[in-house]
Amino acid sequence: MKPTALRLLATSSAAALLLAGWAGAATRPHYGGTLRVFLGAAPDAGQAGSFSLTGAGAEFTAGNAGSLASLVFDTLVMADDNGGLEPGLALSWSSDAGFRRWQFRLRPGVKFHSGEPLTAAAAAASLTAVVPGCRASLFEPRPLSEQPGLLESGGAGESVVVECDAPHPELAAQMASPSAAISHRSSAGALEGTGPFRLSSWQPGSRAVFTAFEGCWAGRPYLDTIEITMHQDLRDQQLALQLGRADVVEASPGQPISGVRVSASAPAKLVALVFSENSAAVADERVRQAFSLAADRATIAGILLQGAAEPAWGVLPNWISGYEFLFRGANDEARARQLRAEARAGAPITVAVAASGDAQLRLVAERIVLNARDAGFDVQLTADLRRADAAITAVPLGSADPGAALVTAAELLRRPRPQFQDASLTAAWQAERSMLAGTWIVPIVHAGAAWALSPRVHDWAARRDGRWRLDEVWLEDSVK
Amino acid sequence: MHKIAAMFLFAAMLPAGSAQQAPPEWAGVAQQLTRRVVGITGQSPVSLTFENLARVSPQALADFSNALMEQLRLAGARPSTRAGAAYDVRVTISENARETVFAAETADAKGEVQVALLTAPRKPVSNSAATTVLLLQKALLVRQELPVLDAQMLNPQTLVVLDQDRITTYGRQPSGWESIASAEVTPHHSMPRDLRGRLAIRPDGLEAYLPGTVCSSASLAPLTVTCRDSDDPWALTSGSGAVSAFYNAARNFFTGVLVPGERVAPFYSAAVFGERSQWVFAAVKRGECPAEGSSSCAGAHPWGSGIQALRACGADLILAGGAEDYGRPDALRAYSEAREPVSDPVEFSGPVVELWSAPDRNSVTAVARNLQTGNYEAYSITAACHE
């Protein structure tokens, strides 16, 4: 090429740059720094599926602290945003044809935070009682059914076997949930994990500090430290962000903050009205159906929650199941009145908020009570959750896999574990239909979560289900 | 005579919903759905309605509804879109995180509804090739699930790919690249996040540089790979005056120690021209110039961590991207030594996570992570020019 041509080319392309603008491109992650996160609520130790970090005195729950737990603990498999599974502490997994015996081949070279190696024995011990009716143990080859003289192969490395009394086609997906995290009690007596961070400080209800685990099997995380400050109201959180005292704060997806980057998840939290099976006042299904018909989901999602939620008719939102429309209904106050009359419901009914400090949940509960009164019920809000006839509850679904999300929902709603005939979507739909039968659970909305981020936060990529991926985050001004 | 260079966009990946026509596998769904519906209705007249809750184009929906009507007719049913038949069948196309979902709700005269649910994988569909007049050309070398660290062509017939688990040698066949040898890479210690690696290939073997590890094979096919702990410097240029650089075994950047001896500040990548004085570094610390000299600092430009030298049209160019996060699509552009853009951007379906110059610098290997599929795609980037 002649130099003149190159100059001409340079001139014309420079013009194109101005016209076309610049498409973004990649910057490699930087190491170091402290990420400061402000949260409204503290992890609650009271829910199902909780497990403890006794060494540091911390309590996490599978429900509302999945993001924190995943900093410290790993699972055998990991759920991706499309409902698929990726290798975690297990490199591969398989089941028998009846989905009763699952084998997980462990990743070699993984160490706990104390430096002790991850063994099949440790993994099996950790998985004991994770799935009712299933037992975890070390892999021991069995004779092949088609060739009894030969033993099955366990493949290279150590394996864990989970054997169940009943078929569990969803078990691999369930192994991605925080409640199936692999933990281990070190020789010093502390419960520890293999995750990218270790808990270094825990002040119950106020502050937690996590530090990078240099020996993490997936590589040391980019951040040195994560500081989590809890029990900050939204106004204080936003102020901290604006003053540069926080890097990540909670945000309302419906209320973007001017000039601030906001990351929102898909609607992955079910807000539902759950009736007590011990309550005489709601024993007649027509009463429960009337509450469902009276609930004005569109107003709750669109106005009360400012568009940060979608009306819910199923346990799972359509983006997870693809079939939520099969459960859809309509707000029908006249029909609700009719059902109430048919049931001769006159006794007072009390509704509680399952998480008393959750302002969003309280708003929903107040509207549900209002809607029920419009349908003729005598309803009151109560602070006494144990004696309430019904409760408004929020349940993080925790997975984009329909089966795993249904199991999580059932655990957190304290309903019987769903049974799946096979791994098909039809089986998930049938299981969800069984969960909703009897109208003990009335889905109200599916809500998303959102976070406002300071400009120094890079590669923030929260999962679609709302859980964080802080091991991938890095900070602009930190090079180490 | 001026030749116009064309850039071929290889299989730009789009969600199924953006395709104009129904994917071919939906024909099978129509057949299965027909069997399920006719199993309920027999040969009675059925009234069909369709609802689209997915990102499916009107054309694809029309294709599917026509296919279903045709299958129902072939099965002896009498479908119509008018109301008043013995059965009402509401067909909904929906989608979840991984599949397209087809539901047929069949209601009889009493209003009893039976549901048939089917799914089809929601595969990305190739868009029709677009042609743009550009000077940068990208040619797809390999696409795979595992992160590609480097891909180099020994000659037009032989491609070697290093990924996080393996080294694979491909031979060119009429149908495309075909694997002719492959071997696992087994480092003796855990690797850092944002894993990087560099190939140095010869006709009689190769070295693969990984953080704190060098793996080698005495031939390209078969591959017999042995790995050892090593902090040997990675080759940045080859031939006479070759320069290597030490790599930080626990991080994702070069330490700044060059061989032959010179010390600069840590950097992610470097565009190395023929003369030692003509280097441009992408420094780890933004805005920092790793070495003295006006031409050595990339910090003043909106470039990311990946810059490489590309030789074209008798000139040394800098190939560089921008400076956004890994969650955004990327574009590469060629710049002159004077940092003036000399090409339009070449766009990718995701971030460009690695750039390596070929030893002769006539091409650059760019590895992009497709944000729609999650796959890693290695391209050979070359520049065509006027004569």
Coordinates of N, CA and C in Angstrom, one line a residue, chain B residues 23-135:
Chain B
P23 N -37.7 -22.6 13.0 CA -36.6 -23.6 12.9 C -37.1 -24.9 12.4
P24 N -36.3 -25.7 11.7 CA -36.8 -26.9 11.0 C -37.3 -27.9 12.1
E25 N -36.7 -27.9 13.3 CA -37.1 -28.9 14.3 C -38.5 -28.7 14.8
W26 N -39.1 -27.6 14.5 CA -40.5 -27.3 14.9 C -41.4 -28.2 14.1
A27 N -41.0 -28.7 13.0 CA -41.9 -29.6 12.2 C -42.1 -30.9 13.0
G28 N -41.1 -31.4 13.7 CA -41.3 -32.5 14.6 C -42.2 -32.2 15.8
V29 N -42.1 -31.0 16.3 CA -43.0 -30.6 17.4 C -44.4 -30.6 16.9
A30 N -44.7 -30.1 15.7 CA -46.0 -30.1 15.2 C -46.6 -31.5 15.0
Q31 N -45.7 -32.4 14.6 CA -46.2 -33.8 14.5 C -46.5 -34.4 15.9
Q32 N -45.6 -34.2 16.9 CA -45.9 -34.7 18.2 C -47.2 -34.1 18.8
L33 N -47.3 -32.8 18.6 CA -48.4 -32.1 19.2 C -49.7 -32.6 18.6
T34 N -49.7 -32.9 17.3 CA -50.8 -33.4 16.6 C -51.2 -34.8 17.2
R35 N -50.2 -35.6 17.4 CA -50.5 -37.0 18.0 C -51.2 -36.8 19.3
R36 N -50.7 -35.9 20.1 CA -51.3 -35.7 21.5 C -52.7 -35.1 21.4
V37 N -52.9 -34.2 20.5 CA -54.3 -33.6 20.3 C -55.3 -34.6 19.8
V38 N -54.9 -35.3 18.7 CA -55.8 -36.2 18.1 C -56.1 -37.4 19.0
G39 N -55.1 -37.7 19.9 CA -55.4 -38.7 20.9 C -56.5 -38.3 21.8
I40 N -56.8 -37.0 21.9 CA -58.0 -36.6 22.7 C -59.2 -36.3 21.9
T41 N -59.0 -35.7 20.7 CA -60.2 -35.3 19.9 C -60.6 -36.3 18.9
G42 N -59.8 -37.3 18.6 CA -60.1 -38.2 17.5 C -60.2 -37.4 16.2
Q43 N -61.2 -37.7 15.4 CA -61.3 -37.0 14.1 C -62.4 -35.9 14.1
S44 N -62.7 -35.5 15.3 CA -63.7 -34.4 15.5 C -63.2 -33.1 15.0
P45 N -64.1 -32.2 14.6 CA -63.6 -30.8 14.3 C -63.0 -30.2 15.5
V46 N -61.9 -29.5 15.2 CA -61.2 -28.7 16.3 C -61.1 -27.3 15.9
S47 N -61.3 -26.4 16.8 CA -61.1 -25.0 16.6 C -59.8 -24.6 17.2
L48 N -58.9 -24.0 16.4 CA -57.5 -23.7 16.9 C -57.3 -22.2 17.1
T49 N -56.7 -21.9 18.2 CA -56.2 -20.5 18.4 C -54.8 -20.6 18.8
F50 N -54.1 -19.5 18.4 CA -52.6 -19.5 18.7 C -52.3 -18.3 19.5
E51 N -51.3 -18.5 20.4 CA -50.9 -17.3 21.2 C -49.3 -17.4 21.2
N52 N -48.7 -16.2 21.1 CA -47.3 -16.2 21.1 C -46.8 -15.4 22.3
L53 N -46.2 -16.1 23.3 CA -45.6 -15.5 24.5 C -44.1 -15.6 24.4
A54 N -43.6 -15.9 23.3 CA -42.1 -16.1 23.2 C -41.6 -15.0 22.2
R55 N -40.3 -14.9 22.1 CA -39.7 -14.0 21.1 C -39.7 -14.7 19.8
V56 N -40.8 -15.0 19.3 CA -40.9 -15.7 18.0 C -41.5 -14.8 17.0
S57 N -40.9 -14.7 15.8 CA -41.4 -13.8 14.8 C -42.8 -14.2 14.3
P58 N -43.5 -13.2 13.8 CA -44.9 -13.5 13.2 C -44.7 -14.6 12.1
Q59 N -43.7 -14.5 11.3 CA -43.5 -15.5 10.2 C -43.3 -16.9 10.8
A60 N -42.5 -17.0 11.9 CA -42.2 -18.3 12.5 C -43.5 -18.9 13.1
L61 N -44.3 -18.0 13.7 CA -45.5 -18.4 14.3 C -46.5 -18.9 13.2
A62 N -46.5 -18.2 12.1 CA -47.4 -18.6 10.9 C -46.9 -19.9 10.4
D63 N -45.6 -20.0 10.2 CA -45.1 -21.3 9.7 C -45.5 -22.5 10.6
F64 N -45.4 -22.3 11.9 CA -45.7 -23.3 12.8 C -47.2 -23.6 12.8
S65 N -48.0 -22.6 12.8 CA -49.5 -22.8 12.8 C -49.9 -23.6 11.5
N66 N -49.3 -23.2 10.4 CA -49.6 -23.9 9.1 C -49.2 -25.3 9.2
A67 N -48.0 -25.6 9.7 CA -47.5 -26.9 9.8 C -48.4 -27.8 10.7
L68 N -48.9 -27.2 11.8 CA -49.7 -27.9 12.8 C -51.1 -28.2 12.1
M69 N -51.6 -27.2 11.4 CA -52.9 -27.4 10.7 C -52.8 -28.6 9.7
E70 N -51.7 -28.5 9.0 CA -51.4 -29.6 8.0 C -51.3 -30.9 8.6
Q71 N -50.6 -31.0 9.7 CA -50.5 -32.3 10.4 C -51.8 -32.8 10.9
L72 N -52.6 -31.9 11.4 CA -53.9 -32.3 11.9 C -54.8 -32.8 10.8
R73 N -54.7 -32.2 9.6 CA -55.5 -32.6 8.5 C -55.0 -34.0 8.1
L74 N -53.7 -34.2 8.0 CA -53.2 -35.5 7.6 C -53.6 -36.6 8.6
A75 N -53.8 -36.2 9.9 CA -54.2 -37.2 10.9 C -55.7 -37.4 10.9
G76 N -56.4 -36.7 10.0 CA -57.8 -37.0 9.9 C -58.7 -36.0 10.7
A77 N -58.1 -35.1 11.4 CA -58.9 -34.1 12.2 C -59.3 -33.0 11.2
R78 N -60.2 -32.2 11.7 CA -60.7 -31.2 10.8 C -60.5 -29.8 11.5
P79 N -59.3 -29.3 11.4 CA -58.9 -28.1 12.1 C -59.5 -26.8 11.4
S80 N -59.8 -25.9 12.2 CA -60.2 -24.6 11.6 C -59.8 -23.5 12.6
T81 N -59.8 -22.3 12.2 CA -59.6 -21.2 13.1 C -60.9 -20.5 13.6
R82 N -62.0 -21.1 13.1 CA -63.3 -20.6 13.5 C -63.8 -21.3 14.8
A83 N -64.6 -20.5 15.6 CA -65.1 -21.1 16.8 C -66.3 -22.0 16.5
G84 N -66.7 -22.8 17.5 CA -67.9 -23.6 17.4 C -67.6 -25.1 17.1
A85 N -66.4 -25.5 17.1 CA -66.0 -26.9 16.9 C -66.3 -27.7 18.1
A86 N -66.2 -29.0 18.0 CA -66.4 -29.9 19.2 C -65.3 -29.7 20.3
Y87 N -64.1 -29.3 19.8 CA -63.0 -29.1 20.7 C -62.4 -27.8 20.4
D88 N -62.0 -27.0 21.5 CA -61.2 -25.8 21.3 C -59.8 -26.2 21.7
V89 N -58.9 -25.9 20.8 CA -57.5 -26.1 21.1 C -56.7 -24.8 21.1
R90 N -56.2 -24.4 22.3 CA -55.4 -23.2 22.3 C -53.9 -23.6 22.4
V91 N -53.2 -23.2 21.3 CA -51.8 -23.5 21.2 C -51.0 -22.2 21.6
T92 N -50.1 -22.4 22.6 CA -49.3 -21.3 23.1 C -47.9 -21.6 22.8
I93 N -47.2 -20.7 22.2 CA -45.7 -20.8 22.1 C -45.1 -19.9 23.2
S94 N -44.4 -20.5 24.1 CA -43.8 -19.8 25.2 C -42.3 -20.1 25.2
E95 N -41.6 -19.6 26.2 CA -40.2 -20.0 26.3 C -39.8 -19.9 27.8
N96 N -38.8 -20.8 28.2 CA -38.2 -20.6 29.5 C -36.8 -20.3 29.3
A97 N -36.0 -20.4 30.3 CA -34.6 -20.0 30.2 C -33.8 -20.8 29.2
R98 N -34.2 -22.0 28.8 CA -33.4 -22.8 27.9 C -34.1 -23.3 26.7
E99 N -35.5 -23.3 26.7 CA -36.2 -24.0 25.7 C -37.4 -23.2 25.2
T100 N -37.8 -23.5 24.0 CA -39.1 -23.0 23.5 C -40.1 -24.0 24.0
V101 N -41.2 -23.5 24.5 CA -42.2 -24.3 25.1 C -43.5 -24.3 24.2
F102 N -44.1 -25.4 23.9 CA -45.3 -25.5 23.1 C -46.4 -26.1 24.0
A103 N -47.5 -25.5 24.2 CA -48.6 -26.0 25.0 C -49.8 -26.1 24.1
A104 N -50.5 -27.2 24.2 CA -51.8 -27.3 23.5 C -52.8 -27.6 24.7
E105 N -53.7 -26.7 24.9 CA -54.8 -26.8 25.9 C -56.1 -27.2 25.1
T106 N -56.5 -28.5 25.2 CA -57.6 -29.0 24.5 C -58.8 -29.0 25.4
A107 N -59.8 -28.2 25.1 CA -61.1 -28.2 25.9 C -62.2 -28.8 25.2
D108 N -62.9 -29.7 25.9 CA -64.1 -30.3 25.2 C -65.4 -29.4 25.5
A109 N -66.5 -29.9 25.1 CA -67.7 -29.1 25.2 C -68.1 -28.8 26.7
K110 N -67.7 -29.7 27.6 CA -67.9 -29.4 29.0 C -66.9 -28.5 29.7
G111 N -65.9 -28.1 28.9 CA -64.9 -27.2 29.4 C -63.8 -27.9 30.1
E112 N -63.8 -29.2 30.1 CA -62.6 -29.9 30.7 C -61.4 -29.8 29.8
V113 N -60.3 -29.4 30.4 CA -59.1 -29.1 29.6 C -58.0 -30.1 29.9
Q114 N -57.4 -30.6 28.8 CA -56.2 -31.5 28.9 C -55.1 -30.7 28.2
V115 N -53.9 -30.9 28.9 CA -52.8 -30.1 28.5 C -51.7 -31.0 27.9
A116 N -51.1 -30.6 26.8 CA -50.0 -31.3 26.2 C -48.8 -30.3 26.2
L117 N -47.7 -30.6 26.8 CA -46.5 -29.7 26.8 C -45.4 -30.4 26.1
L118 N -44.8 -29.6 25.2 CA -43.6 -30.1 24.5 C -42.6 -29.0 24.5
T119 N -41.3 -29.4 24.3 CA -40.3 -28.4 24.3 C -39.4 -28.6 23.1
A120 N -38.7 -27.5 22.7 CA -37.7 -27.6 21.6 C -36.5 -26.8 22.1
P121 N -35.3 -27.2 21.9 CA -34.1 -26.4 22.3 C -34.2 -25.1 21.7
R122 N -33.8 -24.0 22.4 CA -33.8 -22.7 21.8 C -32.4 -22.4 21.3
K123 N -32.2 -23.0 20.1 CA -30.9 -22.8 19.6 C -30.7 -21.4 18.9
P124 N -29.5 -20.9 19.1 CA -29.3 -19.6 18.3 C -29.3 -20.0 16.9
V125 N -29.8 -19.1 16.1 CA -30.0 -19.3 14.6 C -29.0 -18.4 13.9
S126 N -28.4 -18.9 12.9 CA -27.5 -18.0 12.2 C -28.3 -17.0 11.4
N127 N -27.8 -15.8 11.4 CA -28.4 -14.8 10.6 C -27.8 -14.9 9.2
S128 N -28.5 -14.3 8.2 CA -27.9 -14.4 6.9 C -26.6 -13.5 6.9
A129 N -25.7 -13.9 6.1 CA -24.4 -13.2 6.0 C -24.6 -11.8 5.5
A130 N -23.9 -10.9 6.2 CA -24.0 -9.5 5.8 C -22.6 -9.2 5.2
T131 N -22.6 -8.3 4.3 CA -21.3 -7.9 3.7 C -21.1 -6.4 3.9
T132 N -20.0 -6.1 4.4 CA -19.7 -4.7 4.6 C -18.4 -4.4 3.9
V133 N -18.2 -3.2 3.5 CA -16.9 -2.8 2.9 C -16.0 -2.4 4.1
L134 N -15.0 -3.2 4.4 CA -14.1 -2.9 5.5 C -12.7 -3.4 5.1
L135 N -11.8 -3.0 5.8 CA -10.4 -3.5 5.6 C -10.0 -4.7 6.5

